[in-house]
Amino acid sequence: MKDKLLAEAQKVLNANFQKEGFTIPSKKLYPFQWKWDSGFIAIGYAHYDMDKAESEITTLLDAQWANGFIPHIVFHTDTDTYFPGADFHQSALHPMSSKKYRSTGLVQPPVLGFVLEELYEISKNKKATLQYIRSQIDKVYDNHQYFYQNRDPLNEGLVYIYHNWESGTDNSPIWDGIFENLDSPEYDFERRDTSHVNPEQRPTKREYDHYLHIIDIAKKYKYDDQKIAAHSPFLVQDPLFNAMLIKSNEALIMLYGLLGGDNIKIKQLEKWQEKAVFQMNKKLFDEDLNAYVYYDLRNKKHIRLISSSSFTPLFAGIPSKKDAENLVNTLVSRFGGEDRYLCASFDPTSTHFRPKKYWRGPVWINLNWILFRGLKRYEFKDLARRVKEDSVQLVSKNGYYEYFDCRKEVLDSGNGAYGGNNFSWSAALLIDMLNE
Ligand code: DGY
């Protein structure tokens, strides 16, 4: 079975590879280059085609802005199967945006630091891979500097996101409270995602109104970070986003150490790291819920709901051993029932849980991969094995889809896969887990 799954996964990735040197997440539904998708995709390629792995990162970093910003979508080509496209986002409003590529003015979780480390670990030719890393690593460092200098207005060591699309967990119930208080206009536009995927598995029209409205506000300020920090109605410190940055800081420290000669950068990364880890535990760990939660900087309050993002700090080594045990108890008691596959994207015990709707409940392979690594790091070996085995079940019973039903009865019937089919990161990260 393993060989068959691996062969199918390679087929998915190879079919989604584009002649420009990057890989689309899924045909029609996501026809451009997405930032964190590219990172995960590179990890999959590294197991069988290091040139493609490197090309994935190089093409993404080629679209970096002069201020270190890396956009969440790079519009390499023109296609009308996706909305909102380059004409809506208008990245050229920002004076330092790429002159070569059109993009969004949004970011996505900062995975590239640890992706470079993964490439190095997987590589059979470490010398060549290290040479490649040397050619790209400063761009990733500049991106971290961009975050700490522009997205941390209180100088706390935690960075904000100003849009739900920046979180990667687009329509999570986490954001509902923010949207309820928004007076977004009713936009007149043609959705494209719902012509490729059943609308019951996608965000609602009203949610899209909010998504567009927040971008319009940022555009009004020409994507200026200081003005966004002052005026965006959405301004959140997200545990997943900050955990990815911390994990990537750690990876950059390790890689600069291997490369040698950049002690100033290492010292700076260590400074960011120390403060960030401290604040994650102080500000975002909720001792009553025993989980990492979100802080709404605009409305000055915690958002005390639990999602799969709540467990991602394990991957970055953030919690103490004791907090990690409590966190894992929360995971098992709320998400880990015998009748479920791990790990739902939103708390299955909550009234907001929706098992088919995108980030309101379904299982995502990238979050499972992050959780698998986090559980291993803290030596929760049995649970780590379960997450890996569950991920294999999801895919082998349903195919390389975008997201999956966590209910065993639905999944096992073969009708529990949702969103886009032949989805690149599901394939890429299964390759990595199967090679573990
Ligand atoms: C979408 O269009 O749904 C994407 O997730 C935005 O990044």
Coordinates of C-alpha atoms and ligand atoms in Angstrom, one line a residue:
M1 CA 0.0 0.0 0.0
K2 CA 2.8 2.4 0.9
D3 CA 4.4 2.1 -2.6
K4 CA 1.0 2.8 -4.3
L5 CA 0.3 5.8 -2.1
L6 CA 3.8 7.2 -2.8
A7 CA 3.4 6.7 -6.5
E8 CA 0.0 8.4 -6.5
A9 CA 1.4 11.3 -4.5
Q10 CA 4.2 11.9 -6.9
K11 CA 1.7 11.8 -9.7
V12 CA -0.3 14.5 -8.0
L13 CA 2.7 16.8 -7.4
N14 CA 4.1 16.3 -10.9
A15 CA 0.8 17.0 -12.6
N16 CA 0.4 20.3 -10.6
F17 CA 4.0 21.4 -11.4
Q18 CA 4.0 24.5 -13.8
K19 CA 6.5 25.3 -16.4
E20 CA 7.4 28.5 -14.5
G21 CA 8.9 26.4 -11.8
F22 CA 6.3 26.3 -9.1
T23 CA 3.4 24.1 -8.2
I24 CA -0.3 25.0 -7.9
P25 CA -2.2 23.6 -4.9
S26 CA -5.0 22.3 -7.0
K27 CA -6.3 22.8 -10.6
K28 CA -8.8 25.5 -11.2
L29 CA -9.6 26.1 -7.5
Y30 CA -6.1 27.4 -6.7
P31 CA -4.3 28.2 -10.0
F32 CA -1.4 30.3 -8.7
Q33 CA 1.5 30.0 -6.2
W34 CA 0.5 30.0 -2.5
K35 CA 3.1 30.7 0.0
W36 CA 2.7 28.1 2.7
D37 CA 1.6 25.5 0.2
S38 CA 4.9 26.0 -1.6
G39 CA 6.8 25.4 1.6
F40 CA 5.0 22.1 2.3
I41 CA 5.2 21.0 -1.4
A42 CA 9.0 21.5 -1.4
I43 CA 9.3 19.1 1.5
G44 CA 7.5 16.4 -0.5
Y45 CA 9.6 17.0 -3.6
A46 CA 12.8 16.9 -1.6
H47 CA 12.3 13.1 -1.2
Y48 CA 12.5 12.4 -4.9
D49 CA 13.3 15.5 -6.9
M50 CA 15.5 18.1 -5.1
D51 CA 15.6 20.4 -8.2
K52 CA 11.8 20.8 -8.0
A53 CA 12.0 21.4 -4.2
E54 CA 14.5 24.2 -4.7
S55 CA 12.7 25.7 -7.6
E56 CA 9.5 25.9 -5.5
I57 CA 11.3 28.0 -2.9
T58 CA 13.3 30.1 -5.5
T59 CA 10.2 31.1 -7.4
L60 CA 8.4 32.1 -4.3
L61 CA 11.3 34.1 -2.9
D62 CA 11.8 35.8 -6.3
A63 CA 8.5 37.6 -5.6
Q64 CA 9.7 39.0 -2.3
W65 CA 9.1 42.7 -1.8
A66 CA 12.0 45.1 -1.1
N67 CA 10.9 45.4 2.6
G68 CA 11.3 41.6 3.1
F69 CA 7.5 40.9 2.8
I70 CA 6.6 37.5 1.1
P71 CA 3.1 37.5 -0.4
H72 CA 0.5 34.8 0.2
I73 CA -0.3 34.4 -3.5
V74 CA 2.0 35.1 -6.4
F75 CA 0.0 35.6 -9.6
H76 CA 2.5 34.1 -12.1
T77 CA -0.2 33.8 -14.8
D78 CA -3.5 35.2 -15.8
T79 CA -6.5 32.9 -15.3
D80 CA -10.1 33.7 -14.5
T81 CA -10.8 30.5 -12.5
Y82 CA -10.0 32.2 -9.2
F83 CA -11.5 35.2 -7.4
P84 CA -10.3 37.6 -6.1
G85 CA -7.3 37.8 -8.4
A86 CA -4.5 40.3 -9.0
D87 CA -6.8 43.1 -10.2
F88 CA -8.6 43.1 -6.9
H89 CA -5.5 42.9 -4.7
Q90 CA -3.5 45.6 -6.4
S91 CA -0.1 44.9 -4.7
A92 CA 1.4 47.7 -6.8
L93 CA -0.2 50.2 -4.3
H94 CA 2.7 49.4 -1.9
P95 CA 5.8 51.3 -2.9
M96 CA 8.1 48.4 -2.1
S97 CA 6.1 45.6 -3.8
S98 CA 7.7 43.4 -6.4
K99 CA 8.0 45.1 -9.8
K100 CA 8.3 41.7 -11.4
Y101 CA 5.2 39.9 -10.1
R102 CA 1.7 40.8 -9.1
S103 CA 0.7 39.4 -5.8
T104 CA -1.6 39.9 -2.8
G105 CA -0.7 42.3 0.0
L106 CA -1.3 39.6 2.5
V107 CA 1.1 37.0 4.0
Q108 CA 0.7 33.4 5.1
P109 CA 2.3 31.4 8.0
P110 CA 6.1 31.8 7.9
V111 CA 7.1 28.2 7.1
L112 CA 10.2 28.8 4.9
G113 CA 12.8 28.7 7.7
F114 CA 11.9 25.2 8.8
V115 CA 11.3 24.1 5.2
L116 CA 14.9 24.9 4.4
E117 CA 16.0 22.8 7.4
E118 CA 13.8 20.0 6.2
L119 CA 15.4 20.1 2.7
Y120 CA 18.8 19.8 4.4
E121 CA 17.7 16.9 6.6
I122 CA 16.2 15.0 3.7
S123 CA 19.0 15.7 1.2
K124 CA 21.3 12.9 0.1
N125 CA 23.8 15.5 -1.1
K126 CA 24.1 17.8 2.0
K127 CA 26.9 19.8 0.5
A128 CA 24.9 20.8 -2.6
T129 CA 21.8 21.5 -0.5
L130 CA 23.7 23.7 1.9
Q131 CA 25.0 25.7 -1.0
Y132 CA 21.4 26.2 -2.2
I133 CA 20.4 27.2 1.3
R134 CA 23.3 29.7 1.4
S135 CA 21.8 31.4 -1.7
Q136 CA 18.4 31.8 -0.2
I137 CA 18.6 32.0 3.6
D138 CA 19.1 35.8 3.9
K139 CA 15.8 36.3 2.1
V140 CA 14.1 34.3 4.8
Y141 CA 15.9 36.2 7.5
D142 CA 14.8 39.5 5.9
N143 CA 11.2 38.2 6.1
H144 CA 11.5 37.5 9.8
Q145 CA 13.0 41.0 10.3
Y146 CA 10.0 42.4 8.3
F147 CA 7.6 40.6 10.8
Y148 CA 9.3 41.8 14.0
Q149 CA 9.8 45.3 12.7
N150 CA 6.4 45.9 11.2
R151 CA 3.9 43.5 12.7
D152 CA 4.6 43.8 16.4
P153 CA 3.5 47.3 17.3
L154 CA 3.7 46.8 21.1
N155 CA 7.1 45.2 20.8
E156 CA 6.0 42.1 22.6
G157 CA 7.7 39.4 20.4
L158 CA 4.4 38.3 19.0
V159 CA 3.4 39.4 15.5
Y160 CA -0.1 40.1 14.2
I161 CA -2.1 39.1 11.2
Y162 CA -4.6 41.5 9.7
H163 CA -6.7 39.2 7.7
N164 CA -8.1 35.7 8.2
W165 CA -6.5 34.6 4.9
E166 CA -3.1 35.4 6.6
S167 CA -3.8 32.8 9.3
G168 CA -4.1 30.0 6.7
T169 CA -7.3 28.8 8.6
D170 CA -9.6 30.9 6.5
N171 CA -13.1 30.5 7.8
S172 CA -12.4 29.2 11.3
P173 CA -15.1 30.0 13.9
I174 CA -12.3 31.9 15.7
W175 CA -13.0 34.9 13.4
D176 CA -16.8 34.9 13.7
G177 CA -16.9 37.4 16.6
I178 CA -14.8 39.9 14.7
F179 CA -16.9 39.7 11.6
E180 CA -20.2 40.0 13.6
N181 CA -19.2 43.5 14.5
L182 CA -18.2 44.5 10.9
D183 CA -20.4 46.6 8.8
S184 CA -19.0 45.3 5.5
P185 CA -20.8 46.3 2.3
E186 CA -22.6 43.7 0.2
Y187 CA -20.2 43.2 -2.7
D188 CA -21.3 42.3 -6.1
F189 CA -18.9 39.7 -7.4
E190 CA -18.8 36.3 -9.0
R191 CA -17.4 33.6 -6.8
R192 CA -15.2 31.0 -8.6
D193 CA -14.4 28.6 -5.8
T194 CA -18.1 27.4 -5.6
S195 CA -18.1 26.4 -9.2
H196 CA -15.3 23.9 -8.5
V197 CA -16.4 22.8 -5.0
N198 CA -19.8 22.1 -3.4
P199 CA -20.7 25.5 -1.6
E200 CA -21.5 23.7 1.6
Q201 CA -17.8 22.9 1.9
R202 CA -16.8 26.6 1.4
P203 CA -17.2 29.9 3.2
T204 CA -20.5 31.8 2.8
K205 CA -21.1 34.9 0.6
R206 CA -21.4 37.1 3.7
E207 CA -18.0 35.8 4.9
Y208 CA -16.5 36.8 1.5
D209 CA -17.9 40.3 1.9
H210 CA -15.9 40.6 5.1
Y211 CA -12.8 39.2 3.5
L212 CA -13.0 41.7 0.7
H213 CA -13.8 44.6 2.9
I214 CA -10.7 44.1 5.1
I215 CA -8.5 44.0 2.0
D216 CA -10.2 47.2 0.7
I217 CA -9.3 48.9 4.0
A218 CA -5.7 47.9 3.7
K219 CA -5.7 49.1 0.0
K220 CA -7.0 52.4 1.2
Y221 CA -3.8 52.7 3.2
K222 CA -1.7 51.3 0.3
Y223 CA -0.8 48.3 2.4
D224 CA 1.1 50.4 4.8
D225 CA 1.8 48.3 7.9
Q226 CA 1.6 51.1 10.4
K227 CA -1.7 52.4 9.1
I228 CA -3.1 48.8 9.0
A229 CA -2.0 48.4 12.6
A230 CA -3.8 51.6 13.5
H231 CA -7.0 51.0 11.5
S232 CA -7.6 47.4 10.4
P233 CA -10.7 46.0 12.2
F234 CA -9.0 42.6 12.1
L235 CA -5.7 42.5 14.1
V236 CA -5.0 39.2 15.8
Q237 CA -2.0 37.4 17.4
D238 CA -2.5 33.8 16.2
P239 CA -0.8 30.8 17.9
L240 CA -0.2 28.9 14.6
F241 CA 1.3 31.9 12.9
N242 CA 3.6 32.7 15.8
A243 CA 4.5 29.1 16.3
M244 CA 5.6 28.8 12.7
L245 CA 7.7 31.9 13.0
I246 CA 9.3 30.6 16.2
K247 CA 10.0 27.2 14.6
S248 CA 11.5 28.9 11.6
N249 CA 13.7 31.2 13.8
E250 CA 15.0 28.0 15.4
A251 CA 15.7 26.5 12.0
L252 CA 17.5 29.7 10.8
I253 CA 19.7 29.7 13.9
M254 CA 20.7 26.1 13.2
L255 CA 21.3 26.6 9.5
Y256 CA 23.4 29.9 10.0
G257 CA 25.4 27.8 12.5
L258 CA 26.1 25.2 9.9
L259 CA 26.9 27.8 7.2
G260 CA 29.2 29.8 9.6
G261 CA 30.1 33.4 9.7
D262 CA 26.8 35.1 10.5
N263 CA 27.0 35.6 14.3
I264 CA 25.1 38.9 14.2
K265 CA 22.1 37.4 12.5
I266 CA 22.2 34.4 14.9
K267 CA 22.3 36.8 17.9
Q268 CA 19.4 38.7 16.6
L269 CA 17.4 35.6 15.9
E270 CA 18.1 34.4 19.4
K271 CA 16.9 37.6 20.9
W272 CA 13.6 37.5 18.9
Q273 CA 13.3 33.8 19.8
E274 CA 13.6 34.2 23.6
K275 CA 11.1 37.0 23.8
A276 CA 8.6 35.2 21.4
V277 CA 8.7 31.9 23.4
F278 CA 8.2 33.7 26.7
Q279 CA 5.3 35.7 25.4
M280 CA 3.6 32.8 23.7
N281 CA 3.5 31.1 27.1
K282 CA 2.6 34.2 29.0
K283 CA 0.0 35.7 26.8
L284 CA -1.4 32.9 24.6
F285 CA -1.4 29.9 26.9
D286 CA -4.8 29.7 28.5
E287 CA -4.4 27.8 31.8
D288 CA -8.1 27.1 32.3
L289 CA -8.6 25.7 28.8
N290 CA -5.1 24.1 28.8
A291 CA -4.6 25.3 25.2
Y292 CA -3.0 28.1 23.2
V293 CA -5.6 30.6 22.2
Y294 CA -5.7 33.9 20.2
Y295 CA -5.5 37.5 21.2
D296 CA -7.6 40.1 19.4
L297 CA -5.3 43.2 19.5
R298 CA -8.0 45.5 18.0
N299 CA -10.6 44.7 20.6
K300 CA -8.1 43.9 23.4
K301 CA -9.4 40.5 24.4
H302 CA -8.5 36.8 24.1
I303 CA -10.5 34.7 21.7
R304 CA -10.9 31.6 24.0
L305 CA -11.8 28.9 21.5
I306 CA -9.7 25.8 20.6
S307 CA -8.7 24.8 17.1
S308 CA -6.0 22.6 15.7
S309 CA -3.8 25.7 15.6
S310 CA -3.9 25.6 19.5
F311 CA -1.6 22.5 19.4
T312 CA 1.0 23.8 16.9
P313 CA 3.4 25.3 19.6
L314 CA 4.5 21.7 20.3
F315 CA 6.2 21.6 16.9
A316 CA 8.2 24.7 17.9
G317 CA 9.2 23.4 21.3
I318 CA 7.3 26.2 23.0
P319 CA 5.5 24.7 26.0
S320 CA 7.2 23.3 29.1
K321 CA 6.9 19.6 29.6
K322 CA 4.1 20.1 32.1
D323 CA 2.1 22.4 29.8
A324 CA 2.7 20.1 26.9
E325 CA 1.1 17.2 29.0
N326 CA -1.9 19.4 29.8
L327 CA -2.2 20.5 26.1
V328 CA -2.1 16.9 24.9
N329 CA -4.9 16.0 27.5
T330 CA -7.0 18.7 25.9
L331 CA -6.3 17.3 22.4
V332 CA -7.2 13.8 23.4
S333 CA -10.3 14.6 25.4
R334 CA -11.8 17.1 22.9
F335 CA -10.5 15.9 19.5
G336 CA -9.5 12.3 20.1
G337 CA -12.7 10.3 20.6
E338 CA -12.6 6.6 19.3
D339 CA -15.1 7.4 16.7
R340 CA -12.9 10.1 15.1
Y341 CA -9.8 10.5 13.1
L342 CA -7.3 13.1 14.3
C343 CA -7.2 16.0 14.1
A344 CA -10.3 18.1 13.5
S345 CA -9.5 21.7 12.6
F346 CA -12.0 23.0 15.1
D347 CA -13.0 21.7 18.6
P348 CA -15.6 18.9 17.9
T349 CA -17.2 19.6 21.3
S350 CA -18.1 23.1 20.3
T351 CA -21.5 24.2 18.9
H352 CA -19.5 25.9 16.1
F353 CA -18.1 22.6 14.8
R354 CA -19.0 21.8 11.2
P355 CA -17.5 18.6 9.9
K356 CA -17.6 19.4 6.2
K357 CA -17.0 23.1 6.1
Y358 CA -13.4 24.0 5.3
W359 CA -11.7 25.2 8.5
R360 CA -14.7 24.8 10.8
G361 CA -14.1 21.1 11.5
P362 CA -12.4 19.0 8.7
V363 CA -9.0 17.4 9.1
W364 CA -6.1 19.0 7.1
I365 CA -3.0 17.0 6.3
N366 CA -0.6 20.0 6.9
L367 CA -1.9 20.5 10.4
N368 CA -1.6 16.7 11.0
W369 CA 2.0 16.9 9.8
I370 CA 2.7 19.7 12.2
L371 CA 1.0 17.9 15.1
F372 CA 2.8 14.6 14.2
R373 CA 6.2 16.4 14.5
G374 CA 5.2 18.2 17.6
L375 CA 4.0 15.1 19.4
K376 CA 7.3 13.3 18.4
R377 CA 9.3 16.2 19.7
Y378 CA 7.7 15.8 23.1
E379 CA 7.9 12.0 22.9
F380 CA 4.2 11.3 22.9
K381 CA 5.0 8.4 20.6
D382 CA 1.7 6.5 20.6
L383 CA -0.3 9.6 19.8
A384 CA 2.2 10.7 17.1
R385 CA 1.8 7.2 15.5
R386 CA -1.9 7.6 15.6
V387 CA -1.8 10.9 13.8
K388 CA 0.4 9.4 11.1
E389 CA -1.8 6.3 10.7
D390 CA -5.0 8.4 10.7
S391 CA -3.5 10.6 8.0
V392 CA -2.8 7.5 5.9
Q393 CA -6.3 6.3 6.4
L394 CA -7.9 9.6 5.3
V395 CA -6.0 9.5 2.0
S396 CA -6.0 5.8 1.3
K397 CA -9.8 5.6 1.7
N398 CA -10.6 8.8 -0.1
G399 CA -7.7 10.1 -2.3
Y400 CA -5.5 13.1 -2.1
Y401 CA -8.2 15.7 -1.3
E402 CA -7.9 19.0 0.3
Y403 CA -9.7 18.2 3.6
F404 CA -11.4 15.3 5.3
D405 CA -14.3 14.4 7.6
C406 CA -13.0 13.4 11.0
R407 CA -16.0 11.1 11.7
K408 CA -14.9 7.5 11.1
E409 CA -18.3 6.3 9.8
V410 CA -18.3 9.0 7.1
L411 CA -14.7 8.8 6.2
D412 CA -14.6 5.0 6.1
S413 CA -17.6 5.0 3.6
G414 CA -15.3 6.7 1.1
N415 CA -17.4 9.9 1.0
G416 CA -15.5 11.9 3.6
A417 CA -13.2 13.9 1.4
Y418 CA -13.9 17.5 0.5
G419 CA -12.6 20.6 -1.3
G420 CA -10.1 20.3 -4.2
N421 CA -9.0 16.9 -5.4
N422 CA -5.3 16.1 -6.3
F423 CA -4.3 18.6 -3.7
S424 CA -0.6 19.2 -3.6
W425 CA 0.3 19.5 0.1
S426 CA -1.8 16.5 1.0
A427 CA 0.4 14.5 -1.4
A428 CA 3.7 16.2 -0.4
L429 CA 3.3 15.7 3.3
L430 CA 2.1 12.2 3.0
I431 CA 5.3 11.4 1.1
D432 CA 7.2 12.9 4.1
M433 CA 5.2 11.0 6.7
L434 CA 5.5 7.7 4.8
N435 CA 9.3 8.1 4.6
E436 CA 9.6 8.8 8.3
Ligands
DGY1 C1 -9.0 30.8 -0.8 O1 -9.1 31.4 -1.9 O2 -9.8 30.1 -0.3 C2 -7.6 30.8 -0.3 O3 -7.5 29.9 0.8 C3 -7.1 32.1 0.1 O4 -5.8 32.0 0.5

